[in-house]
Coordinates of C-alpha atoms and ligand atoms in Angstrom, one line a residue:
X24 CA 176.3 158.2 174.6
X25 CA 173.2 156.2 173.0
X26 CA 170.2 158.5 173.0
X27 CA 167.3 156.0 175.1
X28 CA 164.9 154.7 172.8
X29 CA 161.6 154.3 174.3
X30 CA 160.9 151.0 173.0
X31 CA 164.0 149.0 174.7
X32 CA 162.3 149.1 178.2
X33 CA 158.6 149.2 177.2
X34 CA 155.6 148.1 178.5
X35 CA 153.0 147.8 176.2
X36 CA 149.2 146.4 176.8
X37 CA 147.2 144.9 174.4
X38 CA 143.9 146.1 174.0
X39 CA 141.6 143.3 172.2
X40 CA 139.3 146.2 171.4
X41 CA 136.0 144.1 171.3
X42 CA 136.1 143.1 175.1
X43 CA 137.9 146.3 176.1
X44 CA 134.9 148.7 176.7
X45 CA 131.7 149.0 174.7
X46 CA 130.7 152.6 174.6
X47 CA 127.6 151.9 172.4
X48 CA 125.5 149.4 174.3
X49 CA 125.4 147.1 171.2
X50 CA 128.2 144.1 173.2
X51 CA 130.7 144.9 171.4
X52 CA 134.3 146.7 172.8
X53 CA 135.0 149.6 170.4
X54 CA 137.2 152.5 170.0
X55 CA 135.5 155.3 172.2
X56 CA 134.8 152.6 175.2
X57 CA 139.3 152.2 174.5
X58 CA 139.5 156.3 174.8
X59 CA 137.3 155.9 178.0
X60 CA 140.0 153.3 179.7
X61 CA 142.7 155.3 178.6
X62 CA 142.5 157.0 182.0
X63 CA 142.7 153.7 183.8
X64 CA 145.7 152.5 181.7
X65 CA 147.5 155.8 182.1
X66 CA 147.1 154.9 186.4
X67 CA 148.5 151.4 185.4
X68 CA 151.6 152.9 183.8
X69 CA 151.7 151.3 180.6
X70 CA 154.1 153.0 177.7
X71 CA 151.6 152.5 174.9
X72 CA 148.8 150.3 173.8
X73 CA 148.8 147.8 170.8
X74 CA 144.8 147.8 169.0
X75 CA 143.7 144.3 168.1
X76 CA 142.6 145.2 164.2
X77 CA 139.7 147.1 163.8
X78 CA 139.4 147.6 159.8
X79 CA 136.5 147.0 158.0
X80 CA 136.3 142.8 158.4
X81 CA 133.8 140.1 157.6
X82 CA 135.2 139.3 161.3
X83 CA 135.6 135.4 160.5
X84 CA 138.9 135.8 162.3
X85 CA 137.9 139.2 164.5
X86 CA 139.1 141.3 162.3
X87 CA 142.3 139.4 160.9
X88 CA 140.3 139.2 157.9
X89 CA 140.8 142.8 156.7
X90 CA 138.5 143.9 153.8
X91 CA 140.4 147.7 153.8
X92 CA 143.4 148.6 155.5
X93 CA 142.4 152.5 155.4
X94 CA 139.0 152.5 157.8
X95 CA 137.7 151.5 160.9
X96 CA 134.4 149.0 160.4
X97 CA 131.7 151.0 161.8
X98 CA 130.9 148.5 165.0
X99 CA 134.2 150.1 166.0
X100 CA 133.7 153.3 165.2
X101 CA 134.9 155.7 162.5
X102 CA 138.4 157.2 161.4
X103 CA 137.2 160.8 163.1
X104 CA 137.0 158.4 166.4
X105 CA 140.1 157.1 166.0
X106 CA 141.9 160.1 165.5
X107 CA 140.0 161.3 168.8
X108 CA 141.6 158.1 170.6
X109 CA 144.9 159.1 168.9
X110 CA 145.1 162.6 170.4
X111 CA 143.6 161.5 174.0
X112 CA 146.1 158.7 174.4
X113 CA 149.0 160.9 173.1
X114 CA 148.1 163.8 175.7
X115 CA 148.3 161.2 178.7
X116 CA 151.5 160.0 177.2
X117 CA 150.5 156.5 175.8
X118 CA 151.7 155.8 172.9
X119 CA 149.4 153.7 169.9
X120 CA 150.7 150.8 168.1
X121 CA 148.0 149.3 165.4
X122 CA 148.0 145.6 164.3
X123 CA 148.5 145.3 160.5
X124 CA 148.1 141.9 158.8
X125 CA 150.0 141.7 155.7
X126 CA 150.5 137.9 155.5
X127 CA 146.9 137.5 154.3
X128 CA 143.6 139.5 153.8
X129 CA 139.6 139.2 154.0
X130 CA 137.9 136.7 151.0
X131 CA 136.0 140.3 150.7
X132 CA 139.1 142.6 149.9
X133 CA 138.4 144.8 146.9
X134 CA 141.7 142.8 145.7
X135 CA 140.7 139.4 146.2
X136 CA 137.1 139.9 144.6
X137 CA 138.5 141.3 141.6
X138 CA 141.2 138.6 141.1
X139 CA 137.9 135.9 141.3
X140 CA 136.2 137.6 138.9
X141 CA 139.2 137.6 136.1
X142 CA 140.5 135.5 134.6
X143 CA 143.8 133.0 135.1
X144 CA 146.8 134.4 134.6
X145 CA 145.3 137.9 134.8
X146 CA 147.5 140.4 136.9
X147 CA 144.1 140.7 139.1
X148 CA 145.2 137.0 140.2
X149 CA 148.8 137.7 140.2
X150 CA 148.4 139.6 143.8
X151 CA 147.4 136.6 145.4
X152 CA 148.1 132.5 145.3
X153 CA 146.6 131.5 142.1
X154 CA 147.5 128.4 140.9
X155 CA 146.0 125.1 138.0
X156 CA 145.3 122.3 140.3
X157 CA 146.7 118.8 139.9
X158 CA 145.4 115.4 138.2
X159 CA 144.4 115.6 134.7
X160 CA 141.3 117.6 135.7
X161 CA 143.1 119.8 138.4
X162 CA 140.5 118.8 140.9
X163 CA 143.3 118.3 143.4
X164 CA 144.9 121.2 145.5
X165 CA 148.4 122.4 143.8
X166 CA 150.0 121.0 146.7
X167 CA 149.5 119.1 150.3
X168 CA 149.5 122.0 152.5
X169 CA 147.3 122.4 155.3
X170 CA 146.3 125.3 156.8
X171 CA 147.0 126.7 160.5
X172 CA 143.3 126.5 161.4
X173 CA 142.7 123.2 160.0
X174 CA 141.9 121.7 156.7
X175 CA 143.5 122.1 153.2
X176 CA 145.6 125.3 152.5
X177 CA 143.5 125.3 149.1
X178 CA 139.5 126.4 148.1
X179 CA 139.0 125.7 144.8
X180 CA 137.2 128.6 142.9
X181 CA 134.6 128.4 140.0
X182 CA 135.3 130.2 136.9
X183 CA 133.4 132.7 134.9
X184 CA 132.1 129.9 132.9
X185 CA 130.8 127.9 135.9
X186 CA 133.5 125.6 135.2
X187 CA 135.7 124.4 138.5
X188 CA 139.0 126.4 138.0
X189 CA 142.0 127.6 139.9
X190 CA 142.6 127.0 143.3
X191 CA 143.9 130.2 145.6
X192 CA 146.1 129.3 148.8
X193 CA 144.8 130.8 152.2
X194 CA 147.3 129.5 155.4
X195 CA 144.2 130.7 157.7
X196 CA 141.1 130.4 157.0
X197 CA 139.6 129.9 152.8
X198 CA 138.1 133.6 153.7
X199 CA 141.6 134.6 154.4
X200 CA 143.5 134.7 151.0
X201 CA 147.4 135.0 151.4
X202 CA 148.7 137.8 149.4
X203 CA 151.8 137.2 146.6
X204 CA 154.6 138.9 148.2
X205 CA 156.5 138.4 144.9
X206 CA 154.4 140.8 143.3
X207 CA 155.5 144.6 143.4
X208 CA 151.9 146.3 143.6
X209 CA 151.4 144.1 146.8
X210 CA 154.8 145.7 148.3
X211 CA 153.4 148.8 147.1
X212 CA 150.3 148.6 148.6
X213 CA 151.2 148.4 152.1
X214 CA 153.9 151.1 151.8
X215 CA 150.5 153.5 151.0
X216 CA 148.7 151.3 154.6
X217 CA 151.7 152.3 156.5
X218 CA 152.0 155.8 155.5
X219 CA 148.0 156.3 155.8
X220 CA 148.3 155.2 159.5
X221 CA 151.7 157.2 160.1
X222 CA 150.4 160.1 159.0
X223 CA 147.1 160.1 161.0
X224 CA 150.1 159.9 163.9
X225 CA 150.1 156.2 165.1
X226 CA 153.2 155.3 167.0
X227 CA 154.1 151.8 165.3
X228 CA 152.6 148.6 164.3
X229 CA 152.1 144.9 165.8
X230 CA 152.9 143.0 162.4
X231 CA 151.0 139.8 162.3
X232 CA 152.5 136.9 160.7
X233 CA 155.8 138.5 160.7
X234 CA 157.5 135.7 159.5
X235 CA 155.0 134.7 157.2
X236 CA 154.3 137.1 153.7
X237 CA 156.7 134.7 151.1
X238 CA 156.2 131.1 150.6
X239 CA 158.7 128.7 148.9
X240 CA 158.5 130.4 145.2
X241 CA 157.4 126.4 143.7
X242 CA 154.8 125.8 146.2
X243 CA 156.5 122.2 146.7
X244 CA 154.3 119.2 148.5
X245 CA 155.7 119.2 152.2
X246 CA 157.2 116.3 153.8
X247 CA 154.8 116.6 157.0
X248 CA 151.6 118.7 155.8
X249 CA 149.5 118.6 159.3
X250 CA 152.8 119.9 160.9
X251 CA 151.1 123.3 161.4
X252 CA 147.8 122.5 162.4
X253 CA 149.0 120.1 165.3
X254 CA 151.7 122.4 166.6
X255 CA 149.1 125.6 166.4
X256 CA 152.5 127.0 165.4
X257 CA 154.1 128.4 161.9
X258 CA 156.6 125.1 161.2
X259 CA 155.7 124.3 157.8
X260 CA 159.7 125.5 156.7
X261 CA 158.0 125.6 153.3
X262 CA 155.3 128.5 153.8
X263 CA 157.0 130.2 156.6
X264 CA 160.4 132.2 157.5
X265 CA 161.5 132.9 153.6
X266 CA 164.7 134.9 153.2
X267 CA 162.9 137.6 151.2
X268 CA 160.7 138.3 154.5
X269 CA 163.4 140.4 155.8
X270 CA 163.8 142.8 152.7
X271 CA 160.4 144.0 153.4
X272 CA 160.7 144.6 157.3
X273 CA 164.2 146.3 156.1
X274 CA 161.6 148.9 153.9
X275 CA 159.3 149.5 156.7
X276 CA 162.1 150.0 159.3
X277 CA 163.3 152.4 156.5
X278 CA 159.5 154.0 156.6
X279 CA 159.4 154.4 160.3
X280 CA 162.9 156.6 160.3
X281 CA 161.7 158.7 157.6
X282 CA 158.9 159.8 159.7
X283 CA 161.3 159.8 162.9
X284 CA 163.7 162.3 160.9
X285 CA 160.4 164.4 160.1
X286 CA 159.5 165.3 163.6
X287 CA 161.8 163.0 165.8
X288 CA 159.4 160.8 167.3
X289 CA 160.5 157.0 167.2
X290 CA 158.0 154.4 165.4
X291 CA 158.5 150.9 166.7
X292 CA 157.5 147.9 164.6
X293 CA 157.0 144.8 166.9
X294 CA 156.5 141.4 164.9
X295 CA 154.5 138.3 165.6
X296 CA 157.5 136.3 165.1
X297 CA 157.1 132.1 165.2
X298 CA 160.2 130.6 164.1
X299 CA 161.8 127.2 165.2
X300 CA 164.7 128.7 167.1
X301 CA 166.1 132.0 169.2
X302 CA 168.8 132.4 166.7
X303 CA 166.4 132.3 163.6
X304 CA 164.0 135.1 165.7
X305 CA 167.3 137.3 166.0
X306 CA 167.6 137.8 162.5
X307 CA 164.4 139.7 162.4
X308 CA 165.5 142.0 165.2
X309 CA 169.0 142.9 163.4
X310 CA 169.7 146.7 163.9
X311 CA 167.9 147.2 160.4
X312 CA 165.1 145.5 161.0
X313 CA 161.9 145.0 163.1
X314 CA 162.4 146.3 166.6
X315 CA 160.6 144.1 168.6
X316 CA 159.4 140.7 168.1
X317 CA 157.5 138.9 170.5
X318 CA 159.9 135.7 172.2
X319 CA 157.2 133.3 172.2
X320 CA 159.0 130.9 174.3
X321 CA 158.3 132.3 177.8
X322 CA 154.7 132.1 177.3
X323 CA 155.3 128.6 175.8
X324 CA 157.6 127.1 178.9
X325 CA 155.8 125.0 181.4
X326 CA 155.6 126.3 185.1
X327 CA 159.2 124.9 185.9
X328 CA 162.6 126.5 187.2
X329 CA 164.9 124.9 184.6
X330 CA 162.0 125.3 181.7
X331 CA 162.4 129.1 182.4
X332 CA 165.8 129.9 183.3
X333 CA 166.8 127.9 179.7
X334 CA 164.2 130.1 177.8
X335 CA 165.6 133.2 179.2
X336 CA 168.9 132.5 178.5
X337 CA 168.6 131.4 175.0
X338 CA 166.5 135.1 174.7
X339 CA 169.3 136.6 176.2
X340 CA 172.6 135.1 174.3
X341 CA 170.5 135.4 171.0
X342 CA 168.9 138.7 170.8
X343 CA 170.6 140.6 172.7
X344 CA 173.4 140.1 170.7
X345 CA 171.7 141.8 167.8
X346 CA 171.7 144.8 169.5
X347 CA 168.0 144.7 170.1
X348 CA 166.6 143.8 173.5
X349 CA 163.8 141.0 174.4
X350 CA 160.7 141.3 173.6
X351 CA 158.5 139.8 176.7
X352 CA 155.3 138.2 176.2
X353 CA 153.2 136.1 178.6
X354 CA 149.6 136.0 177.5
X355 CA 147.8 137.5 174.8
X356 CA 144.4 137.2 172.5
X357 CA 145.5 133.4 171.2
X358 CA 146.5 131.6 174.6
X359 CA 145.1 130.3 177.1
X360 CA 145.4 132.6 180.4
X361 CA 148.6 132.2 182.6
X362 CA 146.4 131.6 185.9
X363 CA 144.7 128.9 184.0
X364 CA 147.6 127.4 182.2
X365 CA 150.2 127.9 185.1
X366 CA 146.9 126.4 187.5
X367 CA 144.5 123.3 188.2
X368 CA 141.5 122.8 185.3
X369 CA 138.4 124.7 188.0
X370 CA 136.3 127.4 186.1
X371 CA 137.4 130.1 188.8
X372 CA 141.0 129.7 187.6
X373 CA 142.8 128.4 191.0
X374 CA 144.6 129.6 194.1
X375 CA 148.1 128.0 192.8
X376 CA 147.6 129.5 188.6
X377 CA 147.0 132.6 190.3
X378 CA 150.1 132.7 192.7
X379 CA 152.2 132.1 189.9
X380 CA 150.8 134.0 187.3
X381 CA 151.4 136.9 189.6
X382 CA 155.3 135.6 190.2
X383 CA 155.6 135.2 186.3
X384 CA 154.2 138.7 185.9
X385 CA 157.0 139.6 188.5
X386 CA 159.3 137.8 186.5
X387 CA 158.7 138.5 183.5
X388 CA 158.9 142.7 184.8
X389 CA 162.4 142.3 186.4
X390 CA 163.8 140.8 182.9
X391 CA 166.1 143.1 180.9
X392 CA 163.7 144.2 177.7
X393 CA 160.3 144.9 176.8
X394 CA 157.3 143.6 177.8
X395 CA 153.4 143.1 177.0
X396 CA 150.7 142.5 178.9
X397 CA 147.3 141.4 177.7
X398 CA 144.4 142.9 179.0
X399 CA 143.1 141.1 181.7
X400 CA 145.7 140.2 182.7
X401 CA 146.4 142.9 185.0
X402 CA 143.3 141.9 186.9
X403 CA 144.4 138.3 186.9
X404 CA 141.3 137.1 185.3
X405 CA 141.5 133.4 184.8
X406 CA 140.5 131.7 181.6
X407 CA 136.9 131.2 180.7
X408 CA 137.2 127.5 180.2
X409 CA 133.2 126.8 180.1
X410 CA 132.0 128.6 177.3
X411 CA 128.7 126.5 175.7
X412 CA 129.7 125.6 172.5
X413 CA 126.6 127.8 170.6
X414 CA 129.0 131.4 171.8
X415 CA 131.9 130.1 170.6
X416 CA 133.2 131.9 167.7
X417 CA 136.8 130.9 167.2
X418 CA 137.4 129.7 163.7
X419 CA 139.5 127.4 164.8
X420 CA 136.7 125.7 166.8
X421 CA 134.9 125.0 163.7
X422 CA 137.4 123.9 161.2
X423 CA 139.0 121.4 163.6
X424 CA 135.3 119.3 164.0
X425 CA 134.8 121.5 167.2
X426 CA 137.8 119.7 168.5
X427 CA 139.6 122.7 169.8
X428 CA 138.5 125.2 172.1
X429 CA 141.4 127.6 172.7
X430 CA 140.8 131.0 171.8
X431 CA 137.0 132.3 173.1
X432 CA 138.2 131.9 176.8
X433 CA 140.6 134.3 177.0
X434 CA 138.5 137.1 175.0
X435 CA 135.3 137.4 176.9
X436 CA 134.5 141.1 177.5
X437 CA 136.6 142.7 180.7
X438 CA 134.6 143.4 183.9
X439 CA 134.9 147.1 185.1
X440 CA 132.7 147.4 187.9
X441 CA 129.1 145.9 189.7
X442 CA 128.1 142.4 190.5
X443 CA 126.7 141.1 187.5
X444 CA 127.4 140.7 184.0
X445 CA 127.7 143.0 181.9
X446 CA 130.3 144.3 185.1
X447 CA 130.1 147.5 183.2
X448 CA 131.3 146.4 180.1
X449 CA 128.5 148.0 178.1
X450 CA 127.5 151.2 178.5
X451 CA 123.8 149.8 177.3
X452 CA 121.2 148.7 180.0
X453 CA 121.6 145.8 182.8
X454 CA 120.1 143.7 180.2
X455 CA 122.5 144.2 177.8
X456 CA 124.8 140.9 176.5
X457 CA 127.7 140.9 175.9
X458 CA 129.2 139.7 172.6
X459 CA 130.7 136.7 175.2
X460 CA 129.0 135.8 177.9
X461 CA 130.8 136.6 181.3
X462 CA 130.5 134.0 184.4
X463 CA 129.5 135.0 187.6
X464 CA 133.1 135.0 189.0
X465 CA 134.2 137.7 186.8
X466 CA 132.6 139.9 189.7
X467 CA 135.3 139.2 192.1
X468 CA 138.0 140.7 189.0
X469 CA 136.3 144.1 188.5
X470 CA 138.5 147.2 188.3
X471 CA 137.0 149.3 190.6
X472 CA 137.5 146.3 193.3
X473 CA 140.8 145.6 191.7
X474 CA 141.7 149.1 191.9
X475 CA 140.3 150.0 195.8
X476 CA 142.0 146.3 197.2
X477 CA 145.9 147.0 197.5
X478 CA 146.5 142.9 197.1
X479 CA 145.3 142.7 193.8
X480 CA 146.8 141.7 190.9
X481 CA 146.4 145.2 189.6
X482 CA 148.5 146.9 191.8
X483 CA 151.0 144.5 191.9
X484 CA 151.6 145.2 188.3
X485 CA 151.4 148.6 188.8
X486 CA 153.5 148.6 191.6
X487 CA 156.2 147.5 188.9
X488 CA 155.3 149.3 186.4
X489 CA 156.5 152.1 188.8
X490 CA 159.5 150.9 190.0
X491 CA 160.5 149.8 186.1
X492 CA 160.4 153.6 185.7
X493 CA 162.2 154.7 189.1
X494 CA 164.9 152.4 189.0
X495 CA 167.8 152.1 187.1
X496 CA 168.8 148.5 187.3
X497 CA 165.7 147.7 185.3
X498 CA 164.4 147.8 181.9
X499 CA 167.1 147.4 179.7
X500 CA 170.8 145.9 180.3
X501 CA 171.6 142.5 181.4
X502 CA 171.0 139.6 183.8
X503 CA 173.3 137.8 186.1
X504 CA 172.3 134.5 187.2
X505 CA 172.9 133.8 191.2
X506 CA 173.2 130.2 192.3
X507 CA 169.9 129.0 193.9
X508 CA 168.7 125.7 195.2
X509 CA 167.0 123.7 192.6
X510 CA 163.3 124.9 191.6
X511 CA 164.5 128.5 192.8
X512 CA 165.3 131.1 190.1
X513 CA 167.6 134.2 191.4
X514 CA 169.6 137.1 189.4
X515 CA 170.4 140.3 189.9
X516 CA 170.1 143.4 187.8
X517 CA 173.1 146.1 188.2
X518 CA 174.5 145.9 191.2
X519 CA 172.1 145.2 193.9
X520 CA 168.7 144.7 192.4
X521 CA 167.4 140.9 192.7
X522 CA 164.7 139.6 191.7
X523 CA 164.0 135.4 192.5
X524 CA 160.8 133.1 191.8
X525 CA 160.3 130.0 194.0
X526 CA 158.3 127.8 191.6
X527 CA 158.1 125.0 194.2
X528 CA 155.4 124.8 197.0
X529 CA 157.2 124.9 200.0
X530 CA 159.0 128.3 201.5
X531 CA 162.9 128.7 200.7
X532 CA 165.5 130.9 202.0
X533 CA 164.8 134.2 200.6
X534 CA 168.7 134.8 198.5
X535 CA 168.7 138.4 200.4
X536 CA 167.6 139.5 204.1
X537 CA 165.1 142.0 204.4
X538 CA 161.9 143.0 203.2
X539 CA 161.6 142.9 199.9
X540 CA 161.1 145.9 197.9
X541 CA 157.8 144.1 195.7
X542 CA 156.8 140.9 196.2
X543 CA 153.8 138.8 194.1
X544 CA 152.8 137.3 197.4
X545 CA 153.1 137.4 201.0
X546 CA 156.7 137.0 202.6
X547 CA 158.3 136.9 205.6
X548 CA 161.5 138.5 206.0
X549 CA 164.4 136.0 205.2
X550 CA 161.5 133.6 203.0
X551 CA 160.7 133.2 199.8
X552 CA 157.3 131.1 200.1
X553 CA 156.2 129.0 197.5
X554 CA 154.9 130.1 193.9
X555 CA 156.0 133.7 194.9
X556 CA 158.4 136.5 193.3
X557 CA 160.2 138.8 195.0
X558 CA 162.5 141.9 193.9
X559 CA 165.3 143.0 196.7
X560 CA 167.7 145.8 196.7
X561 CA 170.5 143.5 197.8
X562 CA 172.2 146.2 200.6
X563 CA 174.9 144.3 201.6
Ligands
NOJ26 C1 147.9 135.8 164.6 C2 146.8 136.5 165.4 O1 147.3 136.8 166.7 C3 145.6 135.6 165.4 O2 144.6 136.0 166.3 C4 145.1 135.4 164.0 O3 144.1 134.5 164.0 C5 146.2 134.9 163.1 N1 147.5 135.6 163.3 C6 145.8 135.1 161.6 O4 145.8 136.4 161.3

């Protein structure tokens, strides 16, 4: 029989360490104020945690600009912290996953500053995107890529002889140099980031840009250059999704069993994985690869029946079939909120987004796989969709003219407790601010209130967290689809588990009598009501 491994079923939750928990009184979320929660997420019932990157950064992209990949920048905290957060988690059973960014590094990388300061052609240079402009002065960029964030993929740099030089190619940000892949020491290199972390006892990694790392090896012009910009999405088939990509998550799947085979304790690598189809996201889950990669498509599917059942059964004929199982994902650190995207445009997030983010989260639970949740989204915190423009501090926001506001709203600091900001955020005075400002509302989504008030948001996900845990039929294995009416989702799991979502307004008949065993909502026997989940043991 298969030994279980912990990861197939998970539950993971996403701590974006800056808005967890400040335990400094400086505004900032850092590691101790995460060691603090760890008691709150260990009630919740999560598997493990995944730390947004806390490494020495410039922070123009929060920390996905990493200046070293063996520290922790001091408005986090220090490595003897760290290790304290590794040991506390690990006694309460919750296992750590780190985010490491390979694709790309900080303008302010050891690396990087070295390779401006030699000269062309220099092996200094050969770690990262180097190359002679075009036009007979090379004053244009090498090619017409643009990057994800806006604007050219190309910053020109100035030579040691104040001449304009070589350009260097950055997919993110200019302060965010991609690395050269093709070059050995750069392979090298994070073999020593991975070991550094393993050995300090971390449980895995969340690999960002997973299908990033290579580019095309000629750099050739592409036919549609803004394609990744508008899309917010990695389509550019040029600079993403390489063949070589998977050689490298075949070495550090290779890594993670050599320090299983040490002492038997199973390292998961989960990928940020944004490819054009399910099929081409399988490959990076093959037996030999990454573990887990994130199936994007759930959280991009519109609040609609067909939109979702299609998206889960793609995932399903796909990646399953790798032998791997699905990797879950409804909201994280990029994305707009589920109550907000799922709801009506009011600050306060509305009565309908929150109904069915709560029967998404139900959803999403009762599906065979793994699953992450973001923080915050327990509590069913809505979007913060009226930030002034002077806090926001989304690059993105700035290199697209201000045109795009999408990633401040869902990263403003959690609310723990009291009736005005900070809401126990910071452990500083009343008057302290923190690093986002937190409306009013944010009152009503406290833990302590979410925690005392058994028709919160929080206890529905705990509720099935525990019953993921009790019950067989979920967690890993299949789906079966049962015929519904239209804008009704049913299946079963096993035998008798069923879990259905009414995405319409109006109540339907409920596809098994009884009361249901969780529900997202209130139901009366027999009734499924409108933008409400449901889970059933089906006795009949
Ligand atoms: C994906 C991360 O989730 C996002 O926050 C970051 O800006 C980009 N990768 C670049 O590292």
């Amino acid at each position: 029989m298969n030994r279980h491994h912990w990861w197939r079923d998970a539950v993971i939750y996403q701590v974006y360490v800056r808005s967890f928990l400040d335990s400094t009184g400086d505004g900032i979320g850092d590691l101790a104020g995460v060691r603090a929660g760890l008691p709150y997420l260990r009630k919740l019932g999560v598997d493990g945690i995944w730390l947004s990157p806390f490494y020495p950064s410039p922070q123009h992209d929060h920390g996905y600009d990493v200046a070293d990949y063996r520290d922790v920048d001091p408005v986090y905290g220090d490595l003897d912290e760290f290790d304290r957060l590794v040991t506390a988690a690990h006694r309460l059973g919750i296992r750590v996953l780190l985010d490491i960014v390979p694709n790309h590094c900080s303008s302010g990388h050891p690396w990087f500053r070295e390779a401006l300061a030699a000269a062309p052609g220099s092996p200094e240079r050969a770690r990262f995107h180097f190359v002679d402009g075009r036009g007979p002065d090379g004053s244009e960029p090498p090619n017409n890529w643009h990057a994800m964030f806006g604007g050219p993929a190309w910053t020109r740099v100035t030579e040691a002889d104040g001449r304009p030089g070589q350009w260097y190619l950055h997919m993110f940000t200019p302060e965010q140099p991609d690395w050269n892949w093709r070059n050995p020491e750069v392979a090298a290199e994070f073999d020593q980031v991975l070991r550094f972390w393993l050995d300090r006892g971390v449980d895995g990694f969340r690999i960002d840009v997973a299908a990033g790392l290579f580019k095309h090896p000629e750099l050739p012009d592409s036919p549609d250059p803004e394609a990744d910009a508008r899309t917010r999405d990695s389509v550019n088939p040029l600079a993403w999704n390489q063949p070589e990509v998977h050689d490298v998550w075949r070495h550090w799947r290779a890594v993670c069993e050599e320090y299983t085979a040490r002492d038997g304790r199973e390292r998961l690598l989960v990928g940020e994985v944004s490819v054009p189809s399910a099929r081409e996201h399988a490959k990076y889950v093959r037996p030999d690869e990454l573990h887990q990669a994130f199936f994007f498509d759930l959280l991009g599917a519109p609040w609609d029946a067909d939109a979702f059942r299609k998206v889960i059964s793609e995932a399903m004929q796909d990646i399953a079939g790798t032998g791997s199982t699905v990797t879950w994902v409804l909201n994280n650190h990029d994305q707009v909120r589920t109550v907000t995207r799922y709801g009506e445009p009011a600050p306060e997030g509305s009565g309908l987004g929150a109904a069915r983010a709560r029967a998404a989260a139900l959803l999403m639970l009762a599906l065979p796989g793994a699953a992450y949740i973001y923080q915050g989204e327990e509590l069913g915190l809505p979007e913060v969709v009226d930030l002034p423009d002077d806090v926001l501090t989304d690059p993105i926001f700035r290199r697209t003219g201000s045109r795009a506001r999408i990633r401040d709203g869902c990263r403003v600091p959690l609310p723990w407790s009291g009736q005005a900001s900070p809401f126990g955020f910071t452990s500083g005075a009343e008057s302290a601010k923190p690093w986002l400002p937190q409306p009013e509302y944010f009152a009503e989504y406290a833990t302590h209130r979410a925690l005392a008030d058994t028709r919160s948001s929080w206890h529905l996900y705990r509720d099935g967290l525990q019953l993921r845990s009790a019950l067989h039929q979920l967690g890993e294995g299949t789906l079966r689809w049962l015929d519904t009416q239209p804008g009704v989702l049913a299946f079963a799991r096993g035998d008798d588990l069923v879990c259905a979502v009414n995405f319409g307004t109006a109540p339907v008949p409920a596809p098994v009598a009884g009361t249901p065993l969780l529900a997202s909502g209130p139901c009366r026997p027999g009734e499924l009501p409108g933008s409400t989940a449901a889970w059933w043991i089906d006795g009949s």
